[in-house]
Coordinates of C-alpha atoms in Angstrom, one line a residue:
Chain W
X1 CA -11.0 25.4 8.2
X2 CA -10.7 29.1 8.4
X3 CA -6.8 29.1 8.4
X4 CA -6.7 27.4 5.0
X5 CA -9.1 29.8 3.3
X6 CA -7.9 32.5 1.0
X7 CA -9.0 36.0 2.2
X8 CA -10.8 37.0 -1.0
X9 CA -13.7 34.6 -0.4
X10 CA -12.8 32.0 -3.1
X11 CA -13.6 28.5 -2.0
X12 CA -11.1 26.5 0.0
X13 CA -9.4 24.1 -2.4
X14 CA -8.1 21.9 0.5
X15 CA -9.9 19.0 2.0
X16 CA -10.9 19.2 5.6
X17 CA -8.1 19.0 8.2
X18 CA -7.9 16.3 10.8
X19 CA -5.7 16.2 13.9
X20 CA -3.8 13.0 14.4
X21 CA -3.0 11.4 17.8
X22 CA -0.8 8.4 18.2
X23 CA -0.5 6.0 21.1
X24 CA 3.2 5.1 21.4
X25 CA 2.5 1.9 23.4
X26 CA -0.5 0.2 25.0
X27 CA -1.5 2.0 28.2
X28 CA 0.3 5.3 27.3
X29 CA -1.8 8.4 26.5
X30 CA -2.4 9.3 22.8
X31 CA -0.1 12.2 21.8
X32 CA -0.7 14.8 19.1
X33 CA 1.7 14.2 16.2
X34 CA 0.4 16.3 13.4
X35 CA -2.5 16.7 10.9
X36 CA -3.7 15.4 7.6
X37 CA -6.2 16.4 4.9
X38 CA -9.1 13.9 4.2
X39 CA -12.6 13.9 3.0
X40 CA -13.9 11.5 5.6
X41 CA -13.0 9.6 8.7
X42 CA -11.8 6.4 7.0
X43 CA -9.5 8.3 4.7
X44 CA -8.2 10.5 7.6
X45 CA -7.3 7.3 9.4
X46 CA -5.6 5.8 6.4
X47 CA -3.7 9.0 5.6
X48 CA -2.7 9.3 9.3
X49 CA -1.3 5.7 9.1
X50 CA 0.7 6.5 6.0
X51 CA 2.1 9.9 7.1
X52 CA 2.7 9.3 10.8
X53 CA 2.9 5.5 11.4
X54 CA 5.4 4.3 8.9
X55 CA 8.3 3.8 11.3
X56 CA 6.8 1.7 14.0
X57 CA 5.7 4.8 16.0
X58 CA 2.6 3.4 17.7
X59 CA -0.1 1.0 18.6
X60 CA -3.2 3.0 18.0
X61 CA -4.3 6.1 16.1
X62 CA -7.0 8.7 16.7
X63 CA -8.1 11.2 14.1
X64 CA -10.3 14.2 15.1
X65 CA -11.8 16.9 12.8
X66 CA -9.7 20.0 13.5
X67 CA -12.9 22.0 13.6
X68 CA -13.9 20.0 16.7
X69 CA -11.0 21.2 18.7
X70 CA -11.5 24.2 20.9
X71 CA -8.2 26.0 21.8
X72 CA -7.2 28.8 24.1
X73 CA -6.0 32.0 22.4
X74 CA -2.8 34.0 22.9
X75 CA -4.8 36.5 24.9
X76 CA -5.7 33.8 27.4
X77 CA -2.1 33.4 28.4
X78 CA -2.3 35.8 31.3
X79 CA -5.5 34.8 32.9
X80 CA -5.0 31.1 32.2
X81 CA -1.4 30.5 33.1
X82 CA 0.1 33.4 35.1
X83 CA -1.7 32.7 38.3
X84 CA 0.2 29.5 38.6
X85 CA 3.6 31.3 38.7
X86 CA 3.6 32.2 42.4
X87 CA 2.1 28.9 43.6
X88 CA 5.1 26.7 43.6
X89 CA 3.5 24.7 46.5
X90 CA 1.4 23.1 43.9
X91 CA 4.4 21.1 42.6
X92 CA 4.8 17.7 44.2
X93 CA 8.4 18.2 45.3
X94 CA 7.2 20.1 48.4
X95 CA 6.0 16.9 49.8
X96 CA 8.4 14.5 51.5
X97 CA 8.3 11.0 50.2
X98 CA 7.9 8.5 53.1
X99 CA 10.7 6.1 53.6
X100 CA 9.9 2.8 52.1
X101 CA 8.2 4.2 49.0
X102 CA 10.2 3.4 46.0
X103 CA 11.1 6.5 44.0
X104 CA 11.0 6.1 40.3
Chain D
X1 CA 10.1 -25.6 -10.3
X2 CA 10.2 -23.8 -7.0
X3 CA 12.6 -21.0 -8.2
X4 CA 10.3 -20.2 -11.1
X5 CA 7.2 -20.1 -8.9
X6 CA 9.0 -17.8 -6.5
X7 CA 10.0 -15.6 -9.5
X8 CA 6.3 -15.4 -10.5
X9 CA 5.5 -14.0 -7.0
X10 CA 8.6 -11.8 -6.9
X11 CA 8.3 -10.3 -10.4
X12 CA 4.6 -9.4 -9.9
X13 CA 5.6 -7.3 -6.9
X14 CA 8.8 -5.9 -8.3
X15 CA 7.2 -4.7 -11.5
X16 CA 4.1 -3.4 -9.9
X17 CA 6.1 -1.7 -7.2
X18 CA 8.3 0.0 -9.7
X19 CA 5.3 1.2 -11.7
X20 CA 3.7 2.6 -8.6
X21 CA 6.9 4.3 -7.6
X22 CA 6.5 6.5 -10.7
X23 CA 3.8 8.4 -8.8
X24 CA 6.4 9.6 -6.2
X25 CA 6.2 13.4 -6.3
X26 CA 3.1 13.3 -8.6
X27 CA 0.3 12.1 -6.2
X28 CA -2.9 14.0 -6.3
X29 CA -2.3 15.3 -2.7
X30 CA 0.6 15.1 -0.3
X31 CA -0.9 12.4 1.8
X32 CA -1.8 10.2 -1.1
X33 CA 1.7 10.7 -2.6
X34 CA 3.2 9.3 0.6
X35 CA 0.6 6.5 0.7
X36 CA 1.5 5.4 -2.9
X37 CA 5.2 5.5 -2.2
X38 CA 4.7 3.4 1.0
X39 CA 2.8 0.8 -1.0
X40 CA 5.4 0.8 -3.7
X41 CA 8.1 0.2 -1.1
X42 CA 6.1 -2.6 0.5
X43 CA 5.8 -4.3 -2.8
X44 CA 9.5 -3.9 -3.6
X45 CA 10.4 -5.2 -0.1
X46 CA 8.2 -8.3 -0.7
X47 CA 10.0 -8.8 -4.0
X48 CA 13.4 -8.5 -2.4
X49 CA 12.6 -11.3 0.1
X50 CA 11.1 -13.5 -2.6
X51 CA 14.0 -12.9 -5.0
X52 CA 16.6 -13.7 -2.2
X53 CA 14.7 -16.9 -1.6
X54 CA 14.5 -17.7 -5.3
X55 CA 18.2 -17.2 -5.6
X56 CA 19.0 -19.3 -2.6
X57 CA 16.7 -22.2 -3.8
X58 CA 18.1 -22.0 -7.3
X59 CA 21.6 -22.5 -5.9
X60 CA 23.5 -20.7 -8.7
X61 CA 24.7 -17.9 -6.5
X62 CA 22.4 -15.2 -7.9
X63 CA 21.5 -12.5 -5.4
X64 CA 18.2 -10.6 -5.3
X65 CA 20.0 -7.7 -7.1
X66 CA 21.3 -10.0 -9.8
X67 CA 17.8 -11.3 -10.4
X68 CA 16.2 -7.9 -10.4
X69 CA 18.7 -6.0 -12.5
X70 CA 20.4 -8.5 -14.7
X71 CA 17.6 -10.4 -16.3
X72 CA 16.1 -9.6 -19.7
X73 CA 12.4 -8.9 -20.3
X74 CA 11.8 -12.5 -21.6
X75 CA 13.1 -13.9 -18.3
X76 CA 10.6 -11.9 -16.2
X77 CA 7.6 -13.9 -15.1
X78 CA 5.2 -11.2 -13.9
X79 CA 1.6 -11.1 -15.0
X80 CA 1.0 -8.5 -17.8
X81 CA -1.3 -6.4 -15.6
X82 CA 1.7 -5.4 -13.5
X83 CA 3.6 -3.8 -16.3
X84 CA 0.9 -1.7 -18.0
X85 CA 1.7 2.0 -17.9
X86 CA 0.5 3.8 -14.8
X87 CA -2.3 5.7 -16.7
X88 CA -4.3 8.2 -14.7
X89 CA -5.0 8.0 -11.0
X90 CA -8.2 6.0 -11.6
X91 CA -6.3 3.4 -13.6
X92 CA -3.6 3.1 -10.9
X93 CA -6.3 2.8 -8.1
X94 CA -8.2 0.2 -10.1
X95 CA -5.1 -1.9 -10.8
X96 CA -4.0 -1.7 -7.2
X97 CA -7.4 -2.8 -6.0
X98 CA -7.8 -5.8 -8.4
X99 CA -4.3 -7.0 -7.7
X100 CA -4.4 -6.4 -3.9
X101 CA -7.6 -8.4 -3.4
X102 CA -6.0 -11.3 -5.4
X103 CA -2.7 -10.9 -3.4
X104 CA -4.5 -11.0 -0.1
X105 CA -6.4 -14.2 -1.0
X106 CA -3.3 -15.8 -2.4
X107 CA -1.1 -14.9 0.6
X108 CA -3.7 -16.1 3.1
X109 CA -3.2 -19.5 1.6
X110 CA 0.6 -19.3 1.1
X111 CA 1.1 -18.4 4.8
X112 CA 0.4 -22.1 5.5
X113 CA 2.8 -23.3 2.7
X114 CA 4.8 -26.4 3.7
X115 CA 7.9 -24.4 2.7
X116 CA 8.7 -22.5 5.9
X117 CA 10.6 -19.6 4.4
X118 CA 7.8 -19.0 1.9
X119 CA 5.2 -19.2 4.6
X120 CA 7.0 -16.6 6.7
X121 CA 7.3 -14.2 3.8
X122 CA 3.7 -14.7 3.0
X123 CA 2.6 -14.0 6.5
X124 CA 4.5 -10.7 6.6
X125 CA 3.4 -9.7 3.1
X126 CA -0.2 -10.5 4.0
X127 CA -0.4 -7.8 6.7
X128 CA 0.9 -5.2 4.1
X129 CA -1.4 -6.4 1.4
X130 CA -4.5 -6.2 3.6
X131 CA -3.7 -2.6 4.0
X132 CA -3.2 -2.1 0.3
X133 CA -6.6 -3.7 -0.3
X134 CA -8.3 -1.4 2.2
X135 CA -6.6 1.7 0.9
X136 CA -7.5 1.0 -2.8
X137 CA -11.0 -0.1 -1.9
X138 CA -11.6 3.2 -0.2
X139 CA -10.5 5.0 -3.3
X140 CA -12.7 2.8 -5.6
X141 CA -15.7 3.9 -3.5
X142 CA -14.7 7.6 -3.7
X143 CA -14.0 7.6 -7.4
X144 CA -16.8 5.3 -8.4
X145 CA -19.4 7.2 -6.3
X146 CA -17.7 10.6 -6.8
X147 CA -18.2 13.0 -9.7
X148 CA -19.4 11.9 -13.2
X149 CA -15.8 12.3 -14.4
X150 CA -14.2 10.2 -11.7
X151 CA -17.0 7.6 -12.2
X152 CA -16.3 7.4 -15.9
X153 CA -12.5 7.2 -15.5
X154 CA -12.5 4.4 -13.0
X155 CA -15.2 2.4 -14.9
X156 CA -13.0 2.7 -18.0
X157 CA -10.0 1.6 -16.0
X158 CA -11.8 -1.5 -14.7
X159 CA -13.1 -2.4 -18.1
X160 CA -9.6 -2.1 -19.6
X161 CA -7.9 -4.0 -16.8
X162 CA -10.4 -6.8 -16.7
X163 CA -8.9 -8.8 -19.6
X164 CA -5.6 -8.9 -17.7
X165 CA -7.1 -10.4 -14.6
X166 CA -7.4 -14.0 -16.0
X167 CA -3.7 -14.5 -15.8
X168 CA -3.7 -14.1 -12.0
X169 CA -5.5 -17.4 -11.7
X170 CA -3.4 -19.3 -14.2
X171 CA -1.1 -22.2 -13.2
X172 CA 1.4 -24.2 -15.3
X173 CA 2.2 -27.9 -14.6
X174 CA 5.2 -27.0 -12.5
X175 CA 3.0 -24.9 -10.2
X176 CA 0.4 -27.7 -10.0
X177 CA 3.2 -30.0 -8.9
X178 CA 4.0 -27.6 -6.1
X179 CA 0.4 -27.4 -5.1
X180 CA 0.4 -31.2 -4.8
X181 CA 3.4 -30.9 -2.4
X182 CA 1.6 -28.2 -0.3
X183 CA 4.2 -25.6 -1.2
X184 CA 2.0 -23.5 -3.6
X185 CA -1.8 -23.2 -3.5
X186 CA -4.5 -23.8 -6.1
X187 CA -4.9 -20.4 -7.8
X188 CA -8.1 -21.6 -9.5
X189 CA -9.8 -21.8 -6.1
X190 CA -9.1 -18.1 -5.6
X191 CA -11.2 -17.0 -8.5
X192 CA -14.6 -17.1 -6.8
X193 CA -13.7 -15.4 -3.6
X194 CA -11.8 -12.8 -5.7
X195 CA -14.9 -12.2 -7.9
X196 CA -17.1 -11.9 -4.8
X197 CA -15.0 -9.3 -3.0
X198 CA -14.3 -7.3 -6.2
X199 CA -18.0 -7.4 -7.1
X200 CA -19.0 -6.3 -3.6
X201 CA -16.7 -3.2 -3.8
X202 CA -17.6 -2.3 -7.4
X203 CA -21.3 -2.5 -6.6
X204 CA -20.9 -0.3 -3.5
X205 CA -19.0 2.1 -5.7
X206 CA -21.9 2.1 -8.3
X207 CA -19.6 0.5 -10.9
X208 CA -20.4 -2.3 -13.3
X209 CA -18.7 -5.6 -13.0
X210 CA -17.4 -6.4 -16.5
X211 CA -18.2 -9.7 -18.2
X212 CA -15.4 -12.1 -18.6
X213 CA -14.4 -12.1 -22.3
X214 CA -11.1 -12.6 -24.0
X215 CA -8.2 -12.8 -21.5
X216 CA -4.7 -11.6 -22.3
X217 CA -1.9 -13.9 -21.2
X218 CA 1.7 -14.7 -21.7
X219 CA 3.6 -12.9 -18.9
X220 CA 4.3 -16.1 -17.0
X221 CA 6.1 -17.5 -20.1
X222 CA 8.1 -14.3 -20.7
X223 CA 5.9 -13.0 -23.5
X224 CA 5.4 -9.4 -22.4
X225 CA 3.9 -6.2 -23.7
X226 CA 6.2 -3.6 -25.2
X227 CA 5.9 -1.6 -21.9
X228 CA 8.0 -4.0 -19.9
X229 CA 11.2 -3.3 -21.9
X230 CA 10.9 0.4 -21.3
X231 CA 10.2 -0.1 -17.6
X232 CA 13.3 -2.4 -17.2
X233 CA 15.5 0.0 -19.1
X234 CA 14.8 2.6 -16.5
X235 CA 14.8 0.3 -13.5
X236 CA 18.1 -1.5 -14.5
X237 CA 20.2 1.3 -16.0
X238 CA 22.1 2.3 -12.9
X239 CA 22.9 -1.3 -11.8
X240 CA 24.0 -2.2 -15.3
X241 CA 26.1 1.0 -15.8
X242 CA 27.9 0.4 -12.6
X243 CA 28.0 -3.4 -12.1
X244 CA 28.9 -4.3 -8.5
X245 CA 28.4 -0.7 -7.3
X246 CA 27.3 -0.4 -3.7
X247 CA 25.3 2.4 -2.2

């Protein structure tokens, strides 16, 4: 957990970080809702339950070691996302919905 | 008979819930602080339902608040283990574990009570208590099988608490009569499954299961330790200073 480590090389006093994903209802995708500290998977799951599922928020929880997540960097913004700007035809509203198809 | 039995169940949860709430803001890490407060609120919520039912069954017009805030220490029926000071984190974890395993086994039986309201409360409380048992068992493993200091502290806690566990399986004649009616359940029959589950976790946590020796008792008859009076003073002061206040 590099972001929690003091710069002077002293050991990180925090437990490992886990990202928490919650499924609001059956069939829905899991959504990222935050993170917890925990020493192992069982404790991460229990902590996630206590911190993020106290108010009937969901049906299922995932916890993932934060170190296992690979993210894009701010420098990636241009090459990753700019090319999409002038390609509006990729949006579905360019296509007519045939009559008889129920729009929802 | 039934109101007193309901008070046994309610007071165990009210007093333990209040004790546990003392950790609020003092937990070892943020996540555990929230977890302990959640469990405290579960227990106080269970106590609220049971006190309401006790007041209704008693039929003297006493509300849950009246029963929680306007009884004296000698009128409380909780087991002594609930009122002991919170101690260190190992003591708190060990007490929650020993009590939650018992609560789980007890509620599993009470959810088929012939008294429908009690059965409903038990079914709801059982879900919460299963989580309390899982949460505290996880900590027993981590402390017992952790550092030499955490091992020593949690073993000392278990050894100290053991003599207060006998009371959890006690029944008076009134409760036995309720068992005969199918309202209550035989607490004596919970002893072996409790010992089996507690021993399983203690052994996995590299902890010694204490021998049964002298057992403290008296809470069910209102004979409490000195600690209950101090707890009640803090718990009851606002309600007694402003009787009838609503917030």
